[in-house]
mmCIF file of C-alpha atoms and ligand atoms in Angstrom:
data_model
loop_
_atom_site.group_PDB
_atom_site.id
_atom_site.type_symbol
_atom_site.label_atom_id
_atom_site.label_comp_id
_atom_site.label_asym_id
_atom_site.label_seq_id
_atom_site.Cartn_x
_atom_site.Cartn_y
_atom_site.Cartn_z
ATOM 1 C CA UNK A 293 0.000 0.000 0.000
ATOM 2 C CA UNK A 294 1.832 3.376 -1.059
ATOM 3 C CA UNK A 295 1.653 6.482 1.399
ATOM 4 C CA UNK A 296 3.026 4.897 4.094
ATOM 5 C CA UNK A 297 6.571 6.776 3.811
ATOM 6 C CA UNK A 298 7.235 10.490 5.024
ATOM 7 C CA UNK A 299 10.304 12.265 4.880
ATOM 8 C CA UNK A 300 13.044 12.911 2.538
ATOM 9 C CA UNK A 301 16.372 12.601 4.035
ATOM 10 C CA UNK A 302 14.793 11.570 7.661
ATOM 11 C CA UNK A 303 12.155 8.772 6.530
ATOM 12 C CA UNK A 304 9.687 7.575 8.248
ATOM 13 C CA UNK A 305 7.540 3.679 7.139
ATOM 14 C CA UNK A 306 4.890 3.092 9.687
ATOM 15 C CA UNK A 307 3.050 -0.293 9.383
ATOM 16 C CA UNK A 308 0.367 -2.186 11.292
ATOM 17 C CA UNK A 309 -3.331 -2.065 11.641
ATOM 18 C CA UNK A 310 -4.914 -1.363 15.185
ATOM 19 C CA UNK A 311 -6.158 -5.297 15.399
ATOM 20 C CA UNK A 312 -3.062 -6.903 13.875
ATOM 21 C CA UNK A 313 0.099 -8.535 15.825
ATOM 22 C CA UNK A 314 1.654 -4.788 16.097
ATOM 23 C CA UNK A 315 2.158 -1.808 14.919
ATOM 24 C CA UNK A 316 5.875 -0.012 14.008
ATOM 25 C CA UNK A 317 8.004 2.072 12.395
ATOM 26 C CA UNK A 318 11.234 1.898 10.484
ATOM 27 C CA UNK A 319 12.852 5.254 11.017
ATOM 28 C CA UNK A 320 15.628 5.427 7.908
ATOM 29 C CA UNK A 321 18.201 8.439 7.484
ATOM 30 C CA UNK A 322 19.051 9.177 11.502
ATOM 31 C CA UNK A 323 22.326 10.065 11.969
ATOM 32 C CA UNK A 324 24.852 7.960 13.865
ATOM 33 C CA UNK A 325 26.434 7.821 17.032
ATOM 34 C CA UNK A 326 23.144 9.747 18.705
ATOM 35 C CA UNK A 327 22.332 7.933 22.268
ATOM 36 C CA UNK A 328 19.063 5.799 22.286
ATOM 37 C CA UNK A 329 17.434 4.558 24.879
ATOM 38 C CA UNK A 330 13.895 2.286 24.470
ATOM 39 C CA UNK A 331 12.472 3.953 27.789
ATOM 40 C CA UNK A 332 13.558 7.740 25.681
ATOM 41 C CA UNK A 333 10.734 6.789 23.614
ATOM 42 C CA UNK A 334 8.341 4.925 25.822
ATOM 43 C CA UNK A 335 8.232 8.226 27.475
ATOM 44 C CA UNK A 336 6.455 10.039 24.816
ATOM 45 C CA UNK A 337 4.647 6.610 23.816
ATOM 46 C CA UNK A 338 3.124 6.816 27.462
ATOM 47 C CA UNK A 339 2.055 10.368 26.462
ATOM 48 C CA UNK A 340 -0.733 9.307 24.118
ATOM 49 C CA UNK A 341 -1.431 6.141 25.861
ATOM 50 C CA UNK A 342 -5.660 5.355 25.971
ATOM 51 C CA UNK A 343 -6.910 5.975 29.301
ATOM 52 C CA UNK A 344 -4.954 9.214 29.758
ATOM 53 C CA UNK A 345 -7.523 11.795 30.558
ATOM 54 C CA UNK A 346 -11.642 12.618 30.776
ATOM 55 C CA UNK A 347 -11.558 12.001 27.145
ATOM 56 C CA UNK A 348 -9.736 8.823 26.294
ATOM 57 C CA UNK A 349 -11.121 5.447 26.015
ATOM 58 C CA UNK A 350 -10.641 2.668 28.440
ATOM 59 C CA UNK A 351 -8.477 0.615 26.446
ATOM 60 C CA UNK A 352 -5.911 -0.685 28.288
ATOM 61 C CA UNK A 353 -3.040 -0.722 25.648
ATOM 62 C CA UNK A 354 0.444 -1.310 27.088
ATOM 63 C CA UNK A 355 2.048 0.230 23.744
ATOM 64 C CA UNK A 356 5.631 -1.138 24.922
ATOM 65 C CA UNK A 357 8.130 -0.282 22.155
ATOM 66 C CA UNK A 358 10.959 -2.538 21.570
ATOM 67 C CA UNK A 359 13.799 -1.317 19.431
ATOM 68 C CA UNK A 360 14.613 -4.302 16.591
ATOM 69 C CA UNK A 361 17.225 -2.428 14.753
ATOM 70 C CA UNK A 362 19.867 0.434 14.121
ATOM 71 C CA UNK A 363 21.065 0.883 17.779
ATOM 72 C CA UNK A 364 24.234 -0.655 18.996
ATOM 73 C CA UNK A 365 25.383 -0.265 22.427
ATOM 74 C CA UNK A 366 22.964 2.668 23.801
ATOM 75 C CA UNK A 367 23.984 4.479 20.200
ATOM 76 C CA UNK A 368 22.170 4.885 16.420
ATOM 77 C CA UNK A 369 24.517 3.242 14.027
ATOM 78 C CA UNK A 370 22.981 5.117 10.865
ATOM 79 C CA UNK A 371 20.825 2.134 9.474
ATOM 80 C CA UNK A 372 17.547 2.026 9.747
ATOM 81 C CA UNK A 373 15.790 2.181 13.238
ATOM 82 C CA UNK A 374 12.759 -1.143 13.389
ATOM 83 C CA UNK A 375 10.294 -0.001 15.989
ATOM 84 C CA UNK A 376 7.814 -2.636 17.418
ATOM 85 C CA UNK A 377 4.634 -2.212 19.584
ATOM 86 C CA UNK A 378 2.994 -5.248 20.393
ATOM 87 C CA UNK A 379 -1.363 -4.994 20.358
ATOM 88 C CA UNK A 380 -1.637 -6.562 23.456
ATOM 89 C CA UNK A 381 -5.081 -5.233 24.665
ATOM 90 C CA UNK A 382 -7.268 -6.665 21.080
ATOM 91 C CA UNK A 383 -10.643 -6.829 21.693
ATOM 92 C CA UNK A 384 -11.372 -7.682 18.346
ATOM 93 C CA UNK A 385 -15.176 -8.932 19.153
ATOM 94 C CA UNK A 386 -16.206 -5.266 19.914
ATOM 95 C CA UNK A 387 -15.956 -4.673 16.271
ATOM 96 C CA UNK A 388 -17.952 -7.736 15.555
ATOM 97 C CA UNK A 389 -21.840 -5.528 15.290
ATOM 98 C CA UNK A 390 -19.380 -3.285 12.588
ATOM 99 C CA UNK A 391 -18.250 -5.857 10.108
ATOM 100 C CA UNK A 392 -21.250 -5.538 7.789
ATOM 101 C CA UNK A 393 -22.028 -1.631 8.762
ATOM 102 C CA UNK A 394 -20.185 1.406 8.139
ATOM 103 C CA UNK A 395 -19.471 3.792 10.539
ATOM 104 C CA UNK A 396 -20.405 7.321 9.766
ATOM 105 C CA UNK A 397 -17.311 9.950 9.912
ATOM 106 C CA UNK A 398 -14.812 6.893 10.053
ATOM 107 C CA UNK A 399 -12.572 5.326 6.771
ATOM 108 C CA UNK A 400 -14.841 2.275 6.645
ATOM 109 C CA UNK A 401 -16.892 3.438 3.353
ATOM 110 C CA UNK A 402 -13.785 4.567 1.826
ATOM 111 C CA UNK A 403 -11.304 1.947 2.519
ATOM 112 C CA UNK A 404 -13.573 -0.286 0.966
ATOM 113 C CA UNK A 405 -14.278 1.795 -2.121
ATOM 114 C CA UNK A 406 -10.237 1.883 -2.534
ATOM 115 C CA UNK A 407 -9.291 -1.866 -1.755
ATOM 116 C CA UNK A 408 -12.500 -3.964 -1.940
ATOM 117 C CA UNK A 409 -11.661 -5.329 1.398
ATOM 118 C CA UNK A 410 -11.419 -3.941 4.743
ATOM 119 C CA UNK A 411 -9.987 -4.904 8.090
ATOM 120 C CA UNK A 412 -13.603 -3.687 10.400
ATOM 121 C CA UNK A 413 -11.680 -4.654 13.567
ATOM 122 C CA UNK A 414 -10.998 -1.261 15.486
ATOM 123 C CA UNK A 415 -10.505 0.672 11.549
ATOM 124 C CA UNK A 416 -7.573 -1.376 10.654
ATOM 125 C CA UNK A 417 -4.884 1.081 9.434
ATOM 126 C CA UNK A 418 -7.108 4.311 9.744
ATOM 127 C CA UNK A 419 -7.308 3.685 13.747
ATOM 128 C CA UNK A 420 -5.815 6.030 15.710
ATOM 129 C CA UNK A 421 -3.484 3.006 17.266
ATOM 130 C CA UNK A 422 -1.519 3.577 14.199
ATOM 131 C CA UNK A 423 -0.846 6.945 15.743
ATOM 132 C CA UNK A 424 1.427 4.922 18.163
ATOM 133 C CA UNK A 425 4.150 4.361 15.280
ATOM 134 C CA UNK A 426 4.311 7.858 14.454
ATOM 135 C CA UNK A 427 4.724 8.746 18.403
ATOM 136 C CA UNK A 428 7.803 6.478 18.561
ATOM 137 C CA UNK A 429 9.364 7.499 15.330
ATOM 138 C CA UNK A 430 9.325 10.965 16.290
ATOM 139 C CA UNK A 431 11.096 10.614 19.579
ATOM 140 C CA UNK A 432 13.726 9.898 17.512
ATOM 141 C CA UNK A 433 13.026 12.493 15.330
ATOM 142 C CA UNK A 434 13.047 15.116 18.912
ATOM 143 C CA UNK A 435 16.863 13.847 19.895
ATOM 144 C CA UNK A 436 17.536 14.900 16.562
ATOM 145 C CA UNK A 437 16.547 18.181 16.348
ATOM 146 C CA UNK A 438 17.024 18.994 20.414
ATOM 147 C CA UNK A 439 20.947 18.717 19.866
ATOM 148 C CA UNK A 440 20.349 21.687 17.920
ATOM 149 C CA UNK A 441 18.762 23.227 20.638
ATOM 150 C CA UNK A 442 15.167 22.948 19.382
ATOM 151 C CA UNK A 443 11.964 22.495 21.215
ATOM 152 C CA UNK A 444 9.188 21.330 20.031
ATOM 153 C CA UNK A 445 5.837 21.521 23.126
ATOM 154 C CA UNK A 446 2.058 21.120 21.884
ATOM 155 C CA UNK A 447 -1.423 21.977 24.189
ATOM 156 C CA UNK A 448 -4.968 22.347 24.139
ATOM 157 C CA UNK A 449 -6.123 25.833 23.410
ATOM 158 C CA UNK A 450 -10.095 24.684 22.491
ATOM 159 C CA UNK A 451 -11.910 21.936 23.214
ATOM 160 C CA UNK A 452 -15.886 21.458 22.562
ATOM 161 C CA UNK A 453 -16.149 25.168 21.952
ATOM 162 C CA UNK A 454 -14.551 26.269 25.019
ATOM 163 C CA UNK A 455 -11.405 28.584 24.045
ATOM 164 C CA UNK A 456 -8.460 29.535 26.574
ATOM 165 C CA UNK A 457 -7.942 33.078 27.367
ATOM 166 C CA UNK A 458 -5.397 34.509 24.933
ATOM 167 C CA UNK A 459 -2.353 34.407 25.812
ATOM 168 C CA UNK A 460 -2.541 32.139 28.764
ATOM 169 C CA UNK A 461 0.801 31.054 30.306
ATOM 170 C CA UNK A 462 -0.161 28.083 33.119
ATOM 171 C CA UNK A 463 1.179 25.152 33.719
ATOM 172 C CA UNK A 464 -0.217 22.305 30.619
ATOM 173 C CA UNK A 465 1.559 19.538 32.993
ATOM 174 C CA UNK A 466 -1.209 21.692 35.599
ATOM 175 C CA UNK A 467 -4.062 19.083 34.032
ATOM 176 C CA UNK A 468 -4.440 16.361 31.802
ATOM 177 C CA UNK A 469 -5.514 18.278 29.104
ATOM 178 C CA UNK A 470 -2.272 20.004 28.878
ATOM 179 C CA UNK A 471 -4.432 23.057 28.913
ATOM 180 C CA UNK A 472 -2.705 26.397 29.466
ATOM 181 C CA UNK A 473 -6.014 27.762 30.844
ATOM 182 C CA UNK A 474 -6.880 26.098 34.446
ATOM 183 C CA UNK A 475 -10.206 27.361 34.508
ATOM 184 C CA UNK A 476 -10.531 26.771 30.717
ATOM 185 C CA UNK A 477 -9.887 23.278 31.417
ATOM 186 C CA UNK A 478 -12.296 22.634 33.930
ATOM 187 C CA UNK A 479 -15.310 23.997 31.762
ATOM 188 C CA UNK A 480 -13.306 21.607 29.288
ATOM 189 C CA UNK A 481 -13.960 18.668 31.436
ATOM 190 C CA UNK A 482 -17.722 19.453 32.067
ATOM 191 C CA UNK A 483 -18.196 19.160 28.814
ATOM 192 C CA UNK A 484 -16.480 16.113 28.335
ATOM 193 C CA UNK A 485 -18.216 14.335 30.882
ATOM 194 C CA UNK A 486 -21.494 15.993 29.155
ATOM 195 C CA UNK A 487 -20.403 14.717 25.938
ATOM 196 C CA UNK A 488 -19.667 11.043 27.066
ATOM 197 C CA UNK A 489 -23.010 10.739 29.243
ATOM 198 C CA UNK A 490 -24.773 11.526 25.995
ATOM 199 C CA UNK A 491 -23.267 9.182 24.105
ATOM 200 C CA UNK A 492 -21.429 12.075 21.963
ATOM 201 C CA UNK A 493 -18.069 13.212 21.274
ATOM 202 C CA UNK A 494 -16.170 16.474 20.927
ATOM 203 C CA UNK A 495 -13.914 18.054 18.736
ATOM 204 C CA UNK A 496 -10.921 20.791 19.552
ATOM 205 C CA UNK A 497 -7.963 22.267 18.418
ATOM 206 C CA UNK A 498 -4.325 22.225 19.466
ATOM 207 C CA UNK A 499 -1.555 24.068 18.897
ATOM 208 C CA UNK A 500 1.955 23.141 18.747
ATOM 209 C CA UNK A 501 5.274 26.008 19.244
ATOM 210 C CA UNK A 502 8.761 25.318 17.582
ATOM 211 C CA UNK A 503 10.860 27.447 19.527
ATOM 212 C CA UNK A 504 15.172 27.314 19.022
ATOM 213 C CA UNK A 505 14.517 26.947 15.283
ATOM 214 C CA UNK A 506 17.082 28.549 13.206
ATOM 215 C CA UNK A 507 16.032 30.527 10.522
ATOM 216 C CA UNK A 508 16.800 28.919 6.831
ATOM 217 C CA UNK A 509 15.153 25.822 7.103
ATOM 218 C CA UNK A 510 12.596 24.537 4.237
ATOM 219 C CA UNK A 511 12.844 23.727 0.790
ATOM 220 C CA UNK A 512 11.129 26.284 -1.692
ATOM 221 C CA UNK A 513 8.823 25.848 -3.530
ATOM 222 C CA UNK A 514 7.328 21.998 -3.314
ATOM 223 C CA UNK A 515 8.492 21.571 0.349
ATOM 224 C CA UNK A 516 8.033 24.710 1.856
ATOM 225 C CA UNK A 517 8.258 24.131 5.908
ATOM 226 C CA UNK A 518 4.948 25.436 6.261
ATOM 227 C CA UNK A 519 3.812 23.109 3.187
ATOM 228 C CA UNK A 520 5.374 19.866 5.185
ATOM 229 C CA UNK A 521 4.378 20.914 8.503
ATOM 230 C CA UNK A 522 0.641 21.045 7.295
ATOM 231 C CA UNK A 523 0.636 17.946 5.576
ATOM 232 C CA UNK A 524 2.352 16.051 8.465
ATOM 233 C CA UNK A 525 0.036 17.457 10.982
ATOM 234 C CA UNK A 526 -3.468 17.058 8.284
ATOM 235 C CA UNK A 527 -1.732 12.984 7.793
ATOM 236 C CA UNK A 528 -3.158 12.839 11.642
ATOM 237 C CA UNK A 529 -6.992 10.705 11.345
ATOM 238 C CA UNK A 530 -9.308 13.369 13.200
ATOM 239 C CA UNK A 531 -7.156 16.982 11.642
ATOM 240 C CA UNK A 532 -9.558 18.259 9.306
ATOM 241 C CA UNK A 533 -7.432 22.040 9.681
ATOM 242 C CA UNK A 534 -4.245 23.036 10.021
ATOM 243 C CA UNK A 535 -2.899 27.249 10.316
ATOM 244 C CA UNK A 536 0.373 28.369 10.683
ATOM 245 C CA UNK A 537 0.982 31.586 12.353
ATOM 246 C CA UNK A 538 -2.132 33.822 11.905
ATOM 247 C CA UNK A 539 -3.486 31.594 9.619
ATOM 248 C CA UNK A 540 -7.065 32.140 8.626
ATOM 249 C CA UNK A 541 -7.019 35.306 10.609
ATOM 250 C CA UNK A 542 -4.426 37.115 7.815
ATOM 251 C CA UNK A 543 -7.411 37.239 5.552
ATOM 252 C CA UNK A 544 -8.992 39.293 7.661
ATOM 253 C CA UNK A 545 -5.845 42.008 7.765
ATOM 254 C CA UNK A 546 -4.675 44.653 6.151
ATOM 255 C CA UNK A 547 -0.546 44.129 5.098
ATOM 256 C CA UNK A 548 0.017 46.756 7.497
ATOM 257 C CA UNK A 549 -1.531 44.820 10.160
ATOM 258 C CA UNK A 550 0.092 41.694 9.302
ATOM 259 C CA UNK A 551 3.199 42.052 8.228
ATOM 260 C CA UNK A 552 5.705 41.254 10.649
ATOM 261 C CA UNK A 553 8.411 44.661 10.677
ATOM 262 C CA UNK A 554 12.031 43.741 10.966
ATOM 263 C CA UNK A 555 13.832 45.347 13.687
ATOM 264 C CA UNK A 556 17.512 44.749 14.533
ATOM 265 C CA UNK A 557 17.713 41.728 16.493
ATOM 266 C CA UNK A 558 14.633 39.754 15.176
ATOM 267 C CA UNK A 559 10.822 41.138 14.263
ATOM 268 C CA UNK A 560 8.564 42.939 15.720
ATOM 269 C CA UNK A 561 5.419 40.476 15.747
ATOM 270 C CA UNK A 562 4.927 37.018 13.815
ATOM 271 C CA UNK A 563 1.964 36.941 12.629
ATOM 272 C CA UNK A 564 4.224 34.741 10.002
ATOM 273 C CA UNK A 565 4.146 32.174 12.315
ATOM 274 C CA UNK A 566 7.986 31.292 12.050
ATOM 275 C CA UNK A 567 7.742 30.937 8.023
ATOM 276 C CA UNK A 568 8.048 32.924 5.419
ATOM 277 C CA UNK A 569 8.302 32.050 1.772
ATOM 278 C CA UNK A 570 8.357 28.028 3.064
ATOM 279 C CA UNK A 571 11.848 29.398 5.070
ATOM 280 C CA UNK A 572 11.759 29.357 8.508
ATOM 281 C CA UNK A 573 12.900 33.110 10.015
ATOM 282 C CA UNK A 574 14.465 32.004 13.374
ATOM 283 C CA UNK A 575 11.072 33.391 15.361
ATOM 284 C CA UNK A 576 8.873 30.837 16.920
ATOM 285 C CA UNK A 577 6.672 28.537 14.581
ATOM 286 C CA UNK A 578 3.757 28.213 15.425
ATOM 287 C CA UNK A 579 1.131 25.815 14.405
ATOM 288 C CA UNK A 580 -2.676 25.036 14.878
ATOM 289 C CA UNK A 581 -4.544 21.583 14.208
ATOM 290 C CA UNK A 582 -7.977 21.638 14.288
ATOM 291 C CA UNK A 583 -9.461 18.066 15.070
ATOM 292 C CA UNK A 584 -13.018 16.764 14.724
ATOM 293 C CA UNK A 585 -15.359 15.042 17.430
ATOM 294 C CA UNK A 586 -14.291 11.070 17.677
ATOM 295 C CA UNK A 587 -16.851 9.461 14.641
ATOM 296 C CA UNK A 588 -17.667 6.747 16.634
ATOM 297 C CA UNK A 589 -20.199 7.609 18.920
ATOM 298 C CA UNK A 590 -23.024 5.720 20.980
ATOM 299 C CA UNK A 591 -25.644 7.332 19.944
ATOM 300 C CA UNK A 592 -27.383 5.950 16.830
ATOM 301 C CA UNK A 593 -27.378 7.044 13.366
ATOM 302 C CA UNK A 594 -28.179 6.397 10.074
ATOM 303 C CA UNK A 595 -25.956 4.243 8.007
ATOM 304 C CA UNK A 596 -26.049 1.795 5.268
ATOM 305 C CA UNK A 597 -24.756 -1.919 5.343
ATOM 306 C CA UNK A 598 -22.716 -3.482 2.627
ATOM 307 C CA UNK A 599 -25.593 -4.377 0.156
ATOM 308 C CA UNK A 600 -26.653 -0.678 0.501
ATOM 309 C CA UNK A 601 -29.323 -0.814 3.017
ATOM 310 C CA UNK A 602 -30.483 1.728 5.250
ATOM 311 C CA UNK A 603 -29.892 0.628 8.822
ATOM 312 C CA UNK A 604 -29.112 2.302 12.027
ATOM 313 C CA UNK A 605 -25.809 2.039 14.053
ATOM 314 C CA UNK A 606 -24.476 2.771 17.551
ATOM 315 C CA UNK A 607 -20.602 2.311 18.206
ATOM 316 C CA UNK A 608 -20.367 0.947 21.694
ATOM 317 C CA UNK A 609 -16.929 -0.468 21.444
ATOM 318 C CA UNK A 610 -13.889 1.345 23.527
ATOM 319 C CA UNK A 611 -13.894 4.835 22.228
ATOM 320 C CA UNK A 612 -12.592 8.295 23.179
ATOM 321 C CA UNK A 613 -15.064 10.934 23.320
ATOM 322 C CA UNK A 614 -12.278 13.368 22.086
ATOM 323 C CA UNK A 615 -8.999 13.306 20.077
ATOM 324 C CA UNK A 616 -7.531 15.824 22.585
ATOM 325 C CA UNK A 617 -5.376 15.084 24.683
ATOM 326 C CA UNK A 618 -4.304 12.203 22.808
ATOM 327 C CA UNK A 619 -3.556 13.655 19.889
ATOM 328 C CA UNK A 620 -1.500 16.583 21.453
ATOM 329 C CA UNK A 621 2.092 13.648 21.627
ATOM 330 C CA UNK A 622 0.996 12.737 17.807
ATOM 331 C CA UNK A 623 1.008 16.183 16.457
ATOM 332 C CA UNK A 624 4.607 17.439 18.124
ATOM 333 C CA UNK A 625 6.058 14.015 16.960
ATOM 334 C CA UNK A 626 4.289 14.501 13.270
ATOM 335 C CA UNK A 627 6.279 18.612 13.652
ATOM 336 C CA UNK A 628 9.444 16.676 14.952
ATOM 337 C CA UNK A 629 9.843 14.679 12.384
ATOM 338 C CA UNK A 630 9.272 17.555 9.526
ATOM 339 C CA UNK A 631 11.896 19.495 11.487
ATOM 340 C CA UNK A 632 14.569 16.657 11.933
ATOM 341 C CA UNK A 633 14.031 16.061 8.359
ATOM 342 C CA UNK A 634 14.752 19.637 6.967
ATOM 343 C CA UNK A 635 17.543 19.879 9.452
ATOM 344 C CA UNK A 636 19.240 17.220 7.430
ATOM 345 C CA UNK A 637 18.268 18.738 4.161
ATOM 346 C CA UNK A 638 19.696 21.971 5.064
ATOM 347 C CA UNK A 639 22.739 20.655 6.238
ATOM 348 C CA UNK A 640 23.202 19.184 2.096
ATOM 349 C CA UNK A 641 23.871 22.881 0.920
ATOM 350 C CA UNK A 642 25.359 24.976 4.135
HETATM 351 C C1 FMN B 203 -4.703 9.390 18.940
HETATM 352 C C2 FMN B 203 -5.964 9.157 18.167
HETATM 353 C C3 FMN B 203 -6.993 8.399 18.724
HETATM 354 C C4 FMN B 203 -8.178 8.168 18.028
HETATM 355 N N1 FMN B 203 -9.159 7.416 18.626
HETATM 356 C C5 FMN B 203 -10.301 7.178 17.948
HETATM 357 C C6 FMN B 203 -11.352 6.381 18.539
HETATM 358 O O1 FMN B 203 -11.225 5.886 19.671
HETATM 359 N N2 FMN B 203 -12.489 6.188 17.789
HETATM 360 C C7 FMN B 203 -12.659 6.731 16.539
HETATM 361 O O2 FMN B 203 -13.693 6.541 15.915
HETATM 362 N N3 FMN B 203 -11.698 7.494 15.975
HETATM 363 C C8 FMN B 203 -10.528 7.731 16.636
HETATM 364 N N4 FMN B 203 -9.558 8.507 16.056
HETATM 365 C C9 FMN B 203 -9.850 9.189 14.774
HETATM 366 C C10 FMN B 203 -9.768 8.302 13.562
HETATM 367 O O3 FMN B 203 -8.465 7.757 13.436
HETATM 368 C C11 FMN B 203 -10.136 9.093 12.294
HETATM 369 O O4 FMN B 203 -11.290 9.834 12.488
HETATM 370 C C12 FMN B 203 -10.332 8.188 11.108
HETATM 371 O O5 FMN B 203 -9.070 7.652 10.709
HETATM 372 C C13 FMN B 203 -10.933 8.883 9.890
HETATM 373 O O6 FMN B 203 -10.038 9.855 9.401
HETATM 374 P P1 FMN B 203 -10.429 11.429 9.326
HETATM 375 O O7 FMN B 203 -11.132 11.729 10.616
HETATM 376 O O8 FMN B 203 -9.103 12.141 9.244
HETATM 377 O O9 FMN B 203 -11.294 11.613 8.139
HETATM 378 C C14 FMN B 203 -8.352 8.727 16.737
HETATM 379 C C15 FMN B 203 -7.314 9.491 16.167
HETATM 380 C C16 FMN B 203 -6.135 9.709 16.859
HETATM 381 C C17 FMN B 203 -5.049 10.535 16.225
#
């Protein structure tokens, strides 16, 4: 199946569907003689574990990574980096109701309209467990670019319509939203809890900040940063937008508002975002991902069966009632990767 690569120089393969033996990642390009440790990227595999928050799902998935290939005493050898998570919490018979139905919102219609056969057990390939891969290659992807001093640190700034207060500073470790906003967060949670009792789910948006980046990264005009960064973060099941910088907001500007004056030293504002002309400028990139509400959802809707049917469906398998905060670990390691990548590109020419 093709699209399963990303990267140029730093290249990522993830493989696995959510119900198979495992899922993994072969991470090719990473430069040698970088220290690697399993429990490194267990760390940030633990981040987006289910069962993390009001919103994730009570599936108990141990997502332990085992490293196959490419490290040799504690150290990356430069060949390619095999990354295994075992499924070890398949409940395969919750997905049993599903075979002949298609869930509204989710890949089932489509993946059968591309392959003419689908695995129905927890969305095969389009599950969010495939998410898991991605995590672990871009922990790799982090050590990369953090020798160069760069950080990469995503939160929750809205979640089922309620928005932080711009500008808000707290603590994200504060609650397990990661939400900057303490009080945003607890209206957060109501309506999580709301959302769940109901049978529902929610949708939100989070956004991620490169800071330490130097400026000159990106590679005009096909693979722009800002072009890679939003198809890395839109590659994420659930993204359905993705702004950099002021994003949709610039349309609303005049140039004089938005353009971003150069001072010695820096500029005065970034509304750029970190990016201009698919370069990065040295400022802070900064990136939004709007997510939808989790498709599968208690309450019953219409749906067709394979013949074409109408018939009505309720998902009552082991579901999150929002992406957030899960997706927050999946969308830094998506940015990681991009970065880690053009780091290496950059490095072909300077
Ligand atoms: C970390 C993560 C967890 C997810 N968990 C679920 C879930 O429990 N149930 C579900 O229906 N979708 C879940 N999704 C969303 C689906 O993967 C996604 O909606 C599906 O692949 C269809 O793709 P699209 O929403 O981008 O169109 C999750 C996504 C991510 C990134």
């Amino acid at each position: 199946m093709a699209g399963n690569i990303f990267g140029v120089l730093f290249r990522v393969t993830t493989w696995g569907e959510s119900h198979g033996e495992a899922v993994g990642a072969v991470v090719d390009g990473c430069p040698p003689n970088l220290e690697l440790a399993e429990e490194e990227i267990q760390q940030e595999l633990n981040r987006r574990k289910p069962g993390r928050g009001q919103g994730a799902s009570p599936r108990e998935e141990s997502d332990r990574v085992e490293i196959l290939s490419g490290v040799f005493q504690g150290k990356t050898t430069g060949t390619p980096i095999s990354l295994l998570i075992r499924n070890r919490d398949r409940k395969s018979s919750d997905y049993d109701a599903l075979a002949s139905l298609f869930r509204p919102g989710h890949g089932d219609f489509t993946y059968l309209k591309k392959y003419g056969i689908r695995d129905h057990r927890g969305g095969g390939r389009a599950s969010g467990r495939e998410t898991a891969a991605r995590v672990a290659a871009g922990a790799i992807a982090r050590k990369v670019i953090h020798r160069e001093g760069i950080e990469v640190l995503g939160y929750t700034v809205e979640l089922g319509g309620v928005t932080i207060e711009e500008g808000s500073r707290g603590d994200i470790r504060g609650n397990d939203l990661f939400c900057p906003d303490a009080k945003a967060a607890v209206k957060m949670k109501n309506r999580l809890e709301a959302a769940r009792r109901e049978g529902d789910s929610l949708g939100g948006i989070v956004e991620i900040r490169v800071s330490g980046c130097p400026a000159g990264l990106g590679e005009p005009v096909f693979d722009k940063m800002d072009a890679d960064l939003a198809k890395a973060v839109m590659s994420i099941g659930s993204v359905k937008g993705v702004e950099i910088g002021a994003g949709f907001r610039a349309a609303r500007m005049r140039g004089s508002q938005n353009n971003d004056p150069l001072v010695p030293g820096g500029f005065k504002t970034n509304h750029a975002g970190g990016i201009l002309a698919g370069i990065t400028t040295g400022e802070e990139i900064v990136i939004r991902a709007a997510c939808k509400p989790i498709s599968s959802i208690e309450k019953e809707q219409d749906t067709i069966d394979l013949q074409g049917n109408p018939r009505k469906i309720a998902v009552r398998g082991r579901h999150d009632v929002c992406v957030i905060p899960r997706v927050i670990p999946v969308c830094e390691a998506m940015v990681c990767i991009v970065l880690a990548d053009h780091l290496l590109r950059q490095r072909t020419i300077s």
